[in-house]
């Protein structure tokens, strides 16, 4: 899914707050369609970036704010060749601690936005997280998320149908054993081709691709809890640790062992008492 020899570098800041990662990327790579289990918000630093998102095709230039909600499928490619950006990924539980239960249930209503005030708050959050300043990071993140997580609009026409949600539930119940196309067709009560087309149209990925992205998100969570890559690969149904490494590196830009080393030492009480 990317040109051979495409330059790529990913840096992850030392853990400062539980459930919060700061990642800086410089890359020529094309990222395949995927999703994260966290809220992601950041800034384009240089170059240009285009992606498919829940709001359609978008493009970002330096200074633009980027946002992606949990479970939102998206991809990414350079507008020209090389681009750099910084992203903060925040677990829904951390959003709940900062802003409350209702805010954690919202979604970003934009994928790319030009907003100087929001960009300024993001830079403050980047600086605090990089300096391992949890108090400052907590303050800036609260400002960023309070502004970016607008109240949800009415409707919901883009939600998958009950038939597609039935397949999603099956994938979540048994992530290590993704359903076959025959099983997907049976769950949806349709033929193989019709069920595949409908799921892809409503969810943005095939059932197999969605299952892989879900397994990778579970792998990321397990690695951040200190679990060994080999054990994670076995538990989630990857052929072996090398298979997990290839898939994880392609999606997140760094291998599982490096991600584990960078995130598994989070101090879990950095926020203090639970807010809710």
Coordinates of C-alpha atoms in Angstrom, one line a residue:
X1 CA 0.0 0.0 0.0
X2 CA 3.0 2.4 -0.1
X3 CA 5.8 3.1 -2.6
X4 CA 8.9 1.0 -2.2
X5 CA 11.6 3.0 -0.3
X6 CA 9.1 5.7 0.9
X7 CA 10.8 7.7 3.7
X8 CA 9.1 7.4 7.1
X9 CA 9.8 8.3 10.7
X10 CA 7.6 8.1 13.7
X11 CA 8.5 9.5 17.2
X12 CA 6.3 8.8 20.3
X13 CA 6.8 11.1 23.3
X14 CA 7.4 9.5 26.7
X15 CA 4.2 8.8 28.6
X16 CA 2.9 11.8 30.6
X17 CA -0.8 11.1 31.1
X18 CA -2.7 7.8 31.2
X19 CA -4.6 7.2 28.0
X20 CA -2.8 10.0 26.1
X21 CA -0.1 9.5 23.3
X22 CA 1.8 12.2 21.5
X23 CA 3.1 11.0 18.1
X24 CA 5.1 12.9 15.5
X25 CA 5.2 11.6 12.0
X26 CA 7.3 12.5 9.0
X27 CA 6.4 10.4 6.0
X28 CA 6.0 9.8 2.3
X29 CA 3.9 6.7 3.0
X30 CA 0.4 6.0 1.9
X31 CA -1.6 4.7 4.8
X32 CA -4.4 2.1 4.0
X33 CA -7.9 2.6 5.3
X34 CA -7.9 2.0 9.1
X35 CA -9.4 3.2 12.4
X36 CA -8.2 3.9 15.9
X37 CA -9.9 3.3 19.2
X38 CA -9.0 6.8 20.5
X39 CA -9.9 10.3 19.7
X40 CA -7.1 11.7 17.5
X41 CA -6.4 15.4 17.1
X42 CA -3.3 17.2 15.8
X43 CA -1.7 19.7 13.5
X44 CA -0.2 19.5 10.0
X45 CA 3.3 20.9 10.3
X46 CA 4.6 20.8 6.7
X47 CA 3.7 19.5 3.3
X48 CA 0.1 18.4 2.5
X49 CA -2.1 15.5 3.3
X50 CA -5.3 14.1 1.7
X51 CA -7.5 11.4 3.1
X52 CA -10.9 9.8 3.0
X53 CA -12.9 10.3 6.2
X54 CA -16.4 10.1 7.5
X55 CA -17.2 13.5 6.1
X56 CA -15.7 12.6 2.7
X57 CA -12.5 13.4 1.0
X58 CA -10.4 16.1 2.8
X59 CA -7.1 17.9 2.3
X60 CA -4.8 19.4 5.0
X61 CA -2.1 22.0 4.6
X62 CA 0.4 23.4 7.3
X63 CA -1.5 24.9 10.2
X64 CA -4.6 22.9 9.7
X65 CA -6.1 20.9 12.6
X66 CA -6.7 17.2 11.9
X67 CA -9.3 15.2 13.8
X68 CA -10.5 11.6 13.8
X69 CA -13.1 10.0 16.2
X70 CA -12.8 6.5 17.7
X71 CA -13.7 3.7 15.2
X72 CA -13.8 6.2 12.3
X73 CA -12.3 4.7 9.2
X74 CA -9.8 6.9 7.3
X75 CA -6.7 6.6 5.1
X76 CA -3.9 9.0 4.2
X77 CA -1.6 10.1 1.4
X78 CA 0.7 13.0 0.7
X79 CA -0.5 15.7 -1.6
X80 CA 2.9 16.1 -3.1
X81 CA 5.6 13.9 -1.6
X82 CA 6.7 14.5 2.0
X83 CA 4.6 15.7 4.9
X84 CA 4.9 16.0 8.7
X85 CA 2.3 16.2 11.4
X86 CA 1.8 15.8 15.2
X87 CA -1.1 13.9 16.7
X88 CA -2.5 13.5 20.2
X89 CA -4.4 10.2 20.7
X90 CA -6.7 10.2 23.7
X91 CA -8.6 7.2 25.0
X92 CA -12.3 7.7 25.5
X93 CA -11.8 7.0 29.3
X94 CA -9.3 9.9 29.4
X95 CA -11.8 12.2 27.7
X96 CA -14.4 11.1 30.3
X97 CA -12.0 12.1 33.1
X98 CA -11.3 15.5 31.5
X99 CA -14.7 16.5 30.3
X100 CA -17.3 14.0 31.6
X101 CA -19.3 11.1 30.4
X102 CA -21.4 13.0 27.9
X103 CA -18.5 14.6 26.1
X104 CA -16.8 11.2 25.8
X105 CA -19.8 9.9 23.8
X106 CA -19.5 12.7 21.2
X107 CA -17.6 12.6 17.9
X108 CA -15.6 15.2 16.1
X109 CA -17.7 17.0 13.5
X110 CA -14.8 17.8 11.3
X111 CA -11.8 16.0 9.8
X112 CA -9.8 19.1 8.8
X113 CA -10.3 22.6 10.1
X114 CA -8.4 25.9 10.0
X115 CA -8.7 27.5 13.5
X116 CA -5.9 29.6 15.0
X117 CA -7.3 29.4 18.5
X118 CA -7.6 25.6 18.5
X119 CA -4.2 25.3 16.8
X120 CA -2.6 27.5 19.6
X121 CA -4.1 25.3 22.3
X122 CA -2.8 22.2 20.5
X123 CA 0.7 23.6 20.4
X124 CA 0.5 24.2 24.2
X125 CA -0.6 20.6 24.6
X126 CA 2.2 19.3 22.4
X127 CA 4.8 21.3 24.5
X128 CA 3.4 20.1 27.8
X129 CA 3.3 16.5 26.8
X130 CA 6.8 16.7 25.3
X131 CA 8.1 18.3 28.6
X132 CA 6.3 15.6 30.6
X133 CA 4.3 18.3 32.4
X134 CA 1.0 16.5 33.3
X135 CA -0.6 19.6 34.9
X136 CA 0.0 21.7 31.8
X137 CA -1.0 18.9 29.5
X138 CA -4.2 18.3 31.3
X139 CA -5.2 22.0 31.1
X140 CA -4.4 22.3 27.4
X141 CA -6.1 19.0 26.5
X142 CA -9.2 20.1 28.3
X143 CA -9.2 23.3 26.3
X144 CA -8.6 21.5 23.0
X145 CA -11.2 18.8 23.6
X146 CA -13.9 21.2 24.9
X147 CA -13.6 23.2 21.8
X148 CA -13.2 20.4 19.3
X149 CA -15.9 18.0 20.6
X150 CA -19.0 19.9 19.6
X151 CA -22.4 18.6 20.5
X152 CA -23.5 16.0 18.1
X153 CA -25.9 17.1 15.3
X154 CA -29.3 15.5 15.0
X155 CA -29.8 12.6 12.6
X156 CA -27.4 9.7 12.2
X157 CA -28.0 8.8 8.6
X158 CA -24.4 7.6 8.3
X159 CA -24.8 4.9 10.9
X160 CA -24.4 1.3 9.6
X161 CA -27.6 -0.6 9.3
X162 CA -28.7 -3.3 11.9
X163 CA -27.4 -5.9 9.4
X164 CA -23.9 -4.5 9.2
X165 CA -23.9 -3.9 13.0
X166 CA -24.7 -7.6 13.5
X167 CA -21.4 -8.4 11.7
X168 CA -19.5 -5.8 13.6
X169 CA -20.8 -7.3 16.9
X170 CA -19.7 -10.8 15.8
X171 CA -16.2 -9.4 15.0
X172 CA -16.0 -7.7 18.4
X173 CA -17.1 -10.9 20.2
X174 CA -14.5 -13.1 18.5
X175 CA -11.7 -10.9 17.3
X176 CA -9.2 -13.7 17.0
X177 CA -11.5 -15.6 14.6
X178 CA -12.8 -13.1 12.0
X179 CA -16.0 -14.3 10.2
X180 CA -15.8 -15.9 6.8
X181 CA -17.7 -14.3 3.9
X182 CA -20.2 -17.2 4.1
X183 CA -20.8 -16.3 7.8
X184 CA -21.1 -12.6 7.0
X185 CA -23.7 -13.5 4.3
X186 CA -25.6 -15.7 6.8
X187 CA -25.5 -13.0 9.5
X188 CA -26.9 -10.4 7.1
X189 CA -29.4 -12.7 5.4
X190 CA -28.1 -11.9 2.0
X191 CA -25.9 -13.4 -0.7
X192 CA -22.1 -13.2 -0.5
X193 CA -21.7 -10.4 -3.0
X194 CA -24.6 -8.4 -1.7
X195 CA -23.5 -8.6 1.9
X196 CA -20.0 -7.7 1.0
X197 CA -21.1 -4.6 -1.0
X198 CA -23.5 -3.5 1.6
X199 CA -21.0 -3.8 4.5
X200 CA -18.3 -2.0 2.6
X201 CA -20.7 0.8 1.6
X202 CA -22.0 1.3 5.1
X203 CA -18.8 0.8 7.1
X204 CA -16.1 1.9 4.7
X205 CA -14.2 -1.4 4.6
X206 CA -14.7 -5.0 3.9
X207 CA -15.5 -7.3 6.9
X208 CA -12.0 -8.8 6.8
X209 CA -10.4 -5.3 6.7
X210 CA -12.5 -4.1 9.5
X211 CA -11.7 -7.2 11.6
X212 CA -8.0 -6.6 11.0
X213 CA -8.2 -3.0 12.1
X214 CA -10.1 -4.0 15.2
X215 CA -7.5 -6.7 16.1
X216 CA -4.7 -4.1 15.7
X217 CA -6.5 -1.7 18.0
X218 CA -6.8 -4.5 20.6
X219 CA -3.1 -5.3 20.1
X220 CA -2.2 -1.7 20.7
X221 CA -4.1 -1.6 23.9
X222 CA -2.5 -4.9 25.1
X223 CA 1.0 -3.7 24.3
X224 CA 0.4 -0.4 26.2
X225 CA -0.5 -2.6 29.2
X226 CA 2.9 -4.3 29.0
X227 CA 2.0 -7.5 27.3
X228 CA 4.6 -9.2 25.1
X229 CA 4.2 -9.0 21.3
X230 CA 4.4 -12.8 20.9
X231 CA 1.6 -13.3 23.5
X232 CA -0.5 -10.6 21.9
X233 CA -0.1 -12.1 18.4
X234 CA -1.2 -15.5 19.7
X235 CA -4.2 -14.2 21.6
X236 CA -5.5 -12.2 18.6
X237 CA -5.1 -14.9 16.0
X238 CA -2.2 -13.5 14.0
X239 CA -0.2 -16.2 12.2
X240 CA 2.9 -15.4 14.3
X241 CA 4.7 -12.4 15.9
X242 CA 6.2 -11.4 12.5
X243 CA 2.7 -11.2 11.0
X244 CA 1.7 -8.9 13.9
X245 CA 4.8 -6.8 13.4
X246 CA 4.2 -6.3 9.7
X247 CA 0.5 -5.3 10.2
X248 CA 1.2 -3.1 13.3
X249 CA 4.1 -1.3 11.7
X250 CA 2.1 -0.6 8.5
X251 CA -0.8 1.0 10.4
X252 CA 0.9 2.7 13.3
X253 CA 4.3 3.5 11.8
X254 CA 6.5 1.6 14.4
X255 CA 6.9 -2.0 15.5
X256 CA 5.0 -3.5 18.4
X257 CA 8.1 -3.9 20.7
X258 CA 9.0 -0.2 20.3
X259 CA 5.4 0.9 20.9
X260 CA 5.3 -1.3 24.1
X261 CA 8.6 0.2 25.4
X262 CA 7.3 3.7 24.8
X263 CA 3.9 3.4 26.4
X264 CA 3.9 0.5 29.0
X265 CA 5.3 2.7 31.8
X266 CA 2.4 5.1 32.0
X267 CA 1.7 6.2 35.6
X268 CA -1.9 5.3 35.9
X269 CA -2.9 7.9 38.6
X270 CA -1.6 10.9 36.8
X271 CA -5.1 12.4 36.5
X272 CA -5.8 11.9 40.2
X273 CA -9.2 10.7 41.4
X274 CA -11.7 9.6 38.8
X275 CA -14.0 12.4 37.8
X276 CA -17.0 10.3 37.2

